[in-house]
Amino acid sequence: MKTRITELFDIEAPIVLSGMSWISTPELVAAVAEAGGLGILATGVCHPRQSREYIKETRERTDKPFAANVTLYFPESKHNAKVLIDEQVPVLNYSLGKGDWIAEAVHAYGGKVVATVTTTKHALAAQRDGADAIIVTGHEAAAHGGDVSSLVLVPRLADLVDIPVVAAGGFADGRGLAAALALGADGIAMGTRFMSCKESPVPENQKANAKKMDIHDTVYTNRVDGLPARFMRAAGALRMMKSQVNPLTALISSRRIAKMMEMSWAKSFAGIMLAGPAKATQMARMAIAFEAFEAGMMQGDNERGVLPLGQVTGLIDDHPTVAELFERLLTGAQEASARTTASLATDQGSESGTQT
Ligand SMILES: Cc1cc2nc3c(=O)[nH]c(=O)nc-3n(C[C@H](O)[C@H](O)[C@H](O)COP(=O)(O)O)c2cc1C
């Protein structure tokens, strides 16, 4: 299958594994690369040394192109971005920040840059800042999708920018892939679907929980980590939706995160304070949520933790390997496309056909 993103990223299928912290590990990224797609290695919760090791391990597992992501939300995240640039990752994915300096540095070594956005404003900014493509995340998505559904967001942004668009949020099967291409996208990115693949490190109990969930069993709230995001409707998420930010807990959590990521806590703290009270409160929530994310995603604990989950969970009822999933996506897209073409065909030759 050929689209602008298969050409741009030098891959065989227009299918991207989203960068999910703790989940989009070298093993899963390499499995996606070997199947012909683009895996985004998640470095959001890694300290720079671990990011470097992850990149090395991914290269040991595959010689195909892959991406790595950086979330520019926290003041110290630029250290991770610099590692990704220094390692010359083939594709660098950034979100929640201004990426002009990233585009310049990545283009200097011949790499590609893809920005993740949820609005028209940020799509235009990414194009202006030099991104080669955008990932457009609609409301259906797990975690930080926008407030507009993919059905509307994707065609709007595909019309708005000249660079290729990857549709994310609400895609899990071949029908979705064909639909995204019909809406003007050049490919899809998926989180929820890949999370339940065999190679995903999410605990089996959590994969089984997600399998039981239907399309209505998620919540969209800004009260878990301070930004609007979607989670499995379970005890931990419902509790956090009612909770207030406790400044002392936030302080302790942020200190632990800074230590884990080998960041200067004093510098991070000063940066957060300088960002103003609204952003400081958001970041305090994010610091507290960090441990809940880890408990939900890595320990399978939905009482203490939360699990980001997209509405598309209601379309998923098995745990294929990545290779099996790719096969299914590509065949399903061809079938959906053939069905659509047949439905759209004029009724020439049909005896009972009526035309208006
Ligand atoms: C379990 C899980 C963890 C995620 N973690 C992150 C994350 O750490 N950072 C991020 O930017 N997006 C994260 N996401 C969101 C994905 O990157 C992606 O935007 C989303 O899953 C796409 O929508 P879909 O779930 O409908 O495929 C996560 C998604 C899931 C399912």
Coordinates of C-alpha atoms and ligand atoms in Angstrom, one line a residue:
M1 CA 0.0 0.0 0.0
K2 CA 1.4 3.4 -1.0
T3 CA 0.5 6.8 0.5
R4 CA 2.4 10.0 1.2
I5 CA 3.5 8.7 4.6
T6 CA 4.8 5.4 3.3
E7 CA 7.0 7.4 1.0
L8 CA 8.0 9.9 3.6
F9 CA 8.9 7.4 6.3
D10 CA 10.1 4.7 3.9
I11 CA 7.7 2.1 5.3
E12 CA 5.4 -0.5 3.6
A13 CA 2.0 0.1 5.2
P14 CA 0.5 3.5 6.4
I15 CA 0.1 2.2 9.9
V16 CA 1.7 3.9 13.0
L17 CA 2.1 2.6 16.5
S18 CA 1.4 5.6 18.8
G19 CA 4.0 6.6 21.4
M20 CA 2.5 5.2 24.6
S21 CA 4.6 5.6 27.7
W22 CA 5.7 2.3 29.2
I23 CA 4.0 0.4 26.3
S24 CA 5.7 1.5 23.1
T25 CA 8.9 -0.2 24.1
P26 CA 11.7 -1.5 21.7
E27 CA 10.0 -4.9 21.4
L28 CA 6.6 -3.5 20.3
V29 CA 8.2 -0.8 18.1
A30 CA 10.4 -3.4 16.4
A31 CA 7.4 -5.7 15.9
V32 CA 5.6 -2.9 14.1
A33 CA 8.6 -2.0 12.0
E34 CA 9.1 -5.6 11.0
A35 CA 5.4 -5.8 10.0
G36 CA 6.0 -2.8 7.7
G37 CA 4.6 0.1 9.8
L38 CA 6.2 2.9 11.9
G39 CA 6.5 2.3 15.6
I40 CA 7.0 5.3 17.8
L41 CA 9.2 4.6 20.7
A42 CA 7.9 6.3 23.9
T43 CA 10.5 8.2 25.9
G44 CA 8.1 10.5 27.8
V45 CA 8.9 8.8 31.2
C46 CA 12.5 7.9 30.4
H47 CA 15.5 9.7 31.7
P48 CA 17.9 10.6 28.8
R49 CA 20.2 7.6 29.5
Q50 CA 17.3 5.2 29.3
S51 CA 16.1 6.8 26.1
R52 CA 19.5 6.2 24.6
E53 CA 19.4 2.5 25.7
Y54 CA 15.9 2.1 24.2
I55 CA 17.1 3.5 20.9
K56 CA 20.1 1.1 20.9
E57 CA 17.8 -1.9 21.7
T58 CA 15.4 -1.0 19.0
R59 CA 18.2 -0.8 16.5
E60 CA 19.4 -4.3 17.6
R61 CA 15.9 -5.7 17.1
T62 CA 15.2 -4.2 13.6
D63 CA 17.1 -2.4 10.8
K64 CA 13.8 -0.8 9.6
P65 CA 12.9 2.8 10.2
F66 CA 11.3 3.7 13.5
A67 CA 10.3 6.9 15.4
A68 CA 10.8 8.2 18.9
N69 CA 8.7 10.7 20.7
V70 CA 9.2 13.6 23.1
T71 CA 6.5 15.5 25.0
L72 CA 7.6 19.1 25.2
Y73 CA 5.3 19.8 28.1
F74 CA 7.8 19.7 31.0
P75 CA 10.6 22.2 31.0
E76 CA 13.2 19.5 31.3
S77 CA 12.0 17.4 28.4
K78 CA 14.4 19.1 26.0
H79 CA 17.2 16.9 27.3
N80 CA 15.4 13.8 26.0
A81 CA 14.8 15.6 22.6
K82 CA 18.5 16.3 22.4
V83 CA 19.3 12.5 22.9
L84 CA 16.9 11.6 20.1
I85 CA 18.6 14.1 17.9
D86 CA 22.1 13.0 18.9
E87 CA 21.1 9.4 18.2
Q88 CA 19.7 10.5 14.8
V89 CA 16.4 8.7 15.1
P90 CA 14.9 8.3 11.6
V91 CA 11.7 10.0 12.6
L92 CA 11.2 12.3 15.6
N93 CA 7.6 12.8 16.9
Y94 CA 6.9 15.7 19.3
S95 CA 3.8 17.0 21.0
L96 CA 2.6 19.7 23.4
G97 CA 5.2 22.3 22.5
K98 CA 7.0 24.4 19.8
G99 CA 9.2 22.2 17.6
D100 CA 10.9 24.6 15.2
W101 CA 14.4 23.9 16.7
I102 CA 13.7 20.1 16.6
A103 CA 12.7 20.3 12.9
E104 CA 15.9 22.2 12.1
A105 CA 18.2 19.8 14.0
V106 CA 16.5 16.6 12.6
H107 CA 16.5 17.9 9.0
A108 CA 20.2 18.6 9.4
Y109 CA 20.9 14.9 9.7
G110 CA 18.3 13.9 7.1
G111 CA 15.6 12.7 9.5
K112 CA 11.9 13.4 9.4
V113 CA 9.6 15.2 11.9
V114 CA 6.0 14.5 12.8
A115 CA 4.1 16.6 15.2
T116 CA 1.0 15.4 17.1
V117 CA -1.8 18.0 17.2
T118 CA -5.5 18.2 18.0
T119 CA -6.5 21.6 16.7
T120 CA -6.4 23.8 13.5
K121 CA -4.1 26.3 15.3
H122 CA -1.5 23.7 16.3
A123 CA -1.7 22.0 12.9
L124 CA -0.8 25.3 11.2
A125 CA 1.9 26.0 13.7
A126 CA 3.5 22.5 13.2
Q127 CA 3.6 23.1 9.4
R128 CA 5.1 26.5 9.9
D129 CA 7.7 25.1 12.3
G130 CA 8.9 22.7 9.7
A131 CA 7.1 19.4 10.6
D132 CA 7.0 16.9 7.6
A133 CA 3.7 15.4 8.7
I134 CA 1.2 15.7 11.5
I135 CA -0.6 13.1 13.6
V136 CA -4.1 14.4 14.2
T137 CA -5.8 13.0 17.3
G138 CA -9.6 13.1 17.6
H139 CA -11.9 12.9 20.6
E140 CA -12.3 9.1 20.4
A141 CA -8.7 8.6 21.3
A142 CA -7.2 7.1 24.5
A143 CA -5.4 9.8 26.6
H144 CA -5.1 13.3 25.2
G145 CA -7.4 13.4 22.2
G146 CA -8.9 16.7 21.2
D147 CA -12.5 17.9 21.7
V148 CA -13.5 17.3 18.0
S149 CA -14.2 13.8 16.7
S150 CA -11.9 12.2 14.1
L151 CA -14.7 12.2 11.5
V152 CA -14.6 16.0 11.5
L153 CA -11.1 16.8 12.6
V154 CA -9.3 14.6 10.0
P155 CA -10.9 16.1 6.8
R156 CA -10.6 19.6 8.2
L157 CA -6.9 19.4 8.9
A158 CA -6.2 17.4 5.8
D159 CA -7.7 20.3 3.8
L160 CA -5.9 22.9 5.9
V161 CA -2.3 21.7 5.6
D162 CA -0.1 20.7 2.7
I163 CA 1.9 18.1 4.6
P164 CA 0.7 14.5 5.1
V165 CA -1.8 13.7 7.8
V166 CA -1.9 10.6 10.0
A167 CA -5.4 10.1 11.6
A168 CA -5.4 8.9 15.2
G169 CA -8.3 8.2 17.6
G170 CA -11.0 5.6 16.9
F171 CA -9.1 3.3 14.5
A172 CA -8.8 -0.4 15.1
D173 CA -9.5 -2.3 11.9
G174 CA -9.4 -2.3 8.1
R175 CA -12.7 -0.4 7.8
G176 CA -11.1 2.4 9.9
L177 CA -8.0 2.5 7.7
A178 CA -10.1 2.7 4.5
A179 CA -12.3 5.4 6.1
A180 CA -9.3 7.5 7.2
L181 CA -7.8 7.4 3.7
A182 CA -11.3 8.4 2.3
L183 CA -11.3 11.4 4.7
G184 CA -8.1 12.7 3.3
A185 CA -5.6 11.2 5.7
D186 CA -2.4 9.4 4.5
G187 CA -2.5 6.7 7.2
I188 CA -3.6 5.9 10.7
A189 CA -2.0 5.7 14.2
M190 CA -3.4 3.4 16.8
G191 CA -2.9 3.1 20.6
T192 CA -5.7 1.1 22.1
R193 CA -5.6 -1.6 19.4
F194 CA -1.8 -2.1 19.7
M195 CA -2.0 -2.1 23.5
S196 CA -3.9 -5.4 23.4
C197 CA -1.5 -7.1 20.9
K198 CA 0.6 -10.1 22.1
E199 CA 3.8 -8.1 22.1
S200 CA 2.4 -5.3 24.3
P201 CA 3.8 -5.3 27.8
V202 CA 0.5 -4.3 29.4
P203 CA -0.4 -7.0 32.0
E204 CA -2.8 -9.7 30.8
N205 CA -5.5 -8.8 33.4
Q206 CA -5.6 -5.3 32.0
K207 CA -5.8 -6.6 28.4
A208 CA -8.7 -8.8 29.5
N209 CA -10.4 -5.8 31.3
A210 CA -10.1 -3.7 28.1
K211 CA -11.6 -6.6 26.0
K212 CA -14.7 -6.5 28.2
M213 CA -15.3 -2.8 27.7
D214 CA -17.8 -1.5 25.2
I215 CA -17.7 1.8 23.3
H216 CA -19.4 3.6 26.3
D217 CA -17.0 2.4 29.0
T218 CA -14.5 5.3 28.9
V219 CA -14.5 8.7 30.6
Y220 CA -13.1 12.0 29.2
T221 CA -11.8 14.3 31.9
N222 CA -9.2 16.9 32.7
R223 CA -9.2 15.9 36.4
V224 CA -6.8 13.0 36.1
D225 CA -3.6 14.6 34.8
G226 CA -4.8 18.2 34.2
L227 CA -5.3 17.9 30.5
P228 CA -8.5 16.6 28.9
A229 CA -7.9 12.8 28.4
R230 CA -9.8 9.6 28.0
F231 CA -9.5 6.6 30.4
M232 CA -11.2 3.3 31.1
R233 CA -14.3 3.8 33.3
A234 CA -13.0 2.2 36.5
A235 CA -12.6 2.9 40.2
G236 CA -9.3 4.7 40.0
A237 CA -10.3 7.1 37.2
L238 CA -13.7 7.8 38.9
R239 CA -12.0 8.6 42.2
M240 CA -9.4 10.9 40.6
M241 CA -12.2 12.8 38.8
K242 CA -13.6 13.8 42.2
S243 CA -10.3 14.6 43.9
Q244 CA -8.7 18.0 44.6
V245 CA -5.0 18.7 44.0
N246 CA -3.2 18.3 47.3
P247 CA -0.1 20.6 47.0
L248 CA 2.0 18.4 49.4
T249 CA 1.2 15.2 47.4
A250 CA 2.0 17.0 44.2
L251 CA 5.3 18.2 45.7
I252 CA 6.3 14.7 46.8
S253 CA 5.2 13.2 43.5
S254 CA 7.1 15.7 41.4
R255 CA 10.2 15.1 43.4
R256 CA 10.0 11.4 42.8
I257 CA 9.5 11.9 39.0
A258 CA 12.4 14.3 38.8
K259 CA 14.6 11.7 40.5
M260 CA 13.4 8.9 38.3
M261 CA 14.1 10.9 35.2
E262 CA 17.3 12.3 36.6
M263 CA 16.1 15.9 36.2
S264 CA 17.0 18.8 38.4
W265 CA 13.9 19.0 40.6
A266 CA 14.7 22.5 41.8
K267 CA 15.0 23.7 38.1
S268 CA 11.9 21.9 37.1
F269 CA 10.0 23.3 40.1
A270 CA 11.2 26.8 39.2
G271 CA 10.1 26.3 35.6
I272 CA 6.7 25.1 36.6
M273 CA 6.2 28.1 39.0
L274 CA 7.3 30.5 36.3
A275 CA 4.7 29.0 33.9
G276 CA 1.9 30.6 36.1
P277 CA -0.7 29.3 38.5
A278 CA -3.0 27.6 35.9
K279 CA -0.2 25.6 34.3
A280 CA 1.4 24.9 37.8
T281 CA -1.9 23.3 38.9
Q282 CA -2.1 21.3 35.7
M283 CA 1.4 20.1 36.2
A284 CA 0.7 19.2 39.9
R285 CA -2.1 17.0 38.7
M286 CA 0.2 15.5 36.1
A287 CA 2.8 14.7 38.8
I288 CA 0.2 12.9 40.9
A289 CA -1.3 11.2 37.9
F290 CA 2.1 9.8 36.9
E291 CA 2.0 7.1 39.6
A292 CA -1.6 6.3 38.8
F293 CA -0.6 5.8 35.1
E294 CA 2.2 3.5 36.1
A295 CA -0.1 1.5 38.4
G296 CA -2.8 1.1 35.7
M297 CA -0.5 0.4 32.8
M298 CA 2.3 -1.6 34.3
Q299 CA 0.7 -3.2 37.4
G300 CA -2.8 -3.7 36.0
D301 CA -4.3 -2.0 39.1
N302 CA -7.5 -0.1 38.4
E303 CA -8.1 0.8 42.0
R304 CA -5.0 2.8 42.6
G305 CA -4.3 3.4 38.9
V306 CA -5.9 4.5 35.6
L307 CA -5.7 3.1 32.1
P308 CA -5.8 5.4 29.1
L309 CA -8.3 3.7 26.7
G310 CA -10.0 4.8 23.5
Q311 CA -13.7 4.4 22.6
V312 CA -12.5 1.9 20.0
T313 CA -12.0 -0.6 22.8
G314 CA -15.6 -1.7 22.1
L315 CA -14.5 -2.9 18.7
I316 CA -11.7 -5.1 20.0
D317 CA -12.2 -8.7 21.3
D318 CA -8.8 -10.5 20.8
H319 CA -5.1 -10.3 21.3
P320 CA -3.4 -10.9 17.9
T321 CA 0.3 -10.6 17.2
V322 CA 1.3 -7.4 15.5
A323 CA 2.0 -9.3 12.3
E324 CA -1.5 -10.9 12.4
L325 CA -3.0 -7.5 13.0
F326 CA -1.2 -5.9 10.0
E327 CA -2.4 -8.7 7.8
R328 CA -6.0 -8.1 9.0
L329 CA -5.8 -4.4 8.6
L330 CA -4.6 -4.4 5.1
T331 CA -7.0 -7.1 3.9
G332 CA -9.9 -5.4 5.7
A333 CA -9.1 -2.1 4.2
Q334 CA -9.1 -3.6 0.7
E335 CA -12.4 -5.3 1.3
A336 CA -14.0 -2.2 2.8
S337 CA -12.7 -0.2 -0.2
A338 CA -14.1 -2.7 -2.7
R339 CA -17.5 -2.7 -0.9
T340 CA -17.6 1.1 -0.9
T341 CA -16.6 1.2 -4.6
A342 CA -19.3 -1.3 -5.4
S343 CA -21.9 0.7 -3.4
L344 CA -20.9 3.9 -5.1
A345 CA -21.0 2.5 -8.6
T346 CA -23.8 3.7 -10.8
D347 CA -26.4 1.2 -11.5
Q348 CA -25.6 0.6 -15.2
G349 CA -26.5 -2.9 -16.2
S350 CA -28.8 -3.4 -13.2
E351 CA -32.3 -4.1 -14.3
S352 CA -34.0 -3.0 -11.1
G353 CA -31.7 0.0 -10.5
T354 CA -33.4 3.3 -10.1
Q355 CA -31.6 6.6 -10.4
T356 CA -32.7 9.9 -9.1
Ligands
LIG1 C1 -2.6 2.6 27.4 C2 -2.3 3.8 26.6 C3 -1.3 4.7 27.0 C4 -1.0 5.9 26.3 N1 0.0 6.6 26.7 C5 0.3 7.8 26.1 C6 1.4 8.6 26.4 O1 2.1 8.3 27.3 N2 1.7 9.7 25.7 C7 0.8 10.1 24.7 O2 1.1 11.1 24.0 N3 -0.2 9.3 24.3 C8 -0.5 8.2 25.0 N4 -1.6 7.4 24.6 C9 -2.4 7.9 23.4 C10 -1.9 7.4 22.1 O3 -0.6 7.9 21.9 C11 -2.8 7.7 20.9 O4 -3.0 9.1 20.8 C12 -4.2 7.1 21.1 O5 -4.2 5.9 21.7 C13 -4.9 7.1 19.7 O6 -6.3 6.7 19.8 P1 -6.8 5.2 19.9 O7 -6.6 4.8 21.3 O8 -8.2 5.3 19.6 O9 -6.0 4.4 18.9 C14 -1.8 6.2 25.2 C15 -2.8 5.3 24.8 C16 -3.1 4.2 25.4 C17 -4.1 3.2 24.9

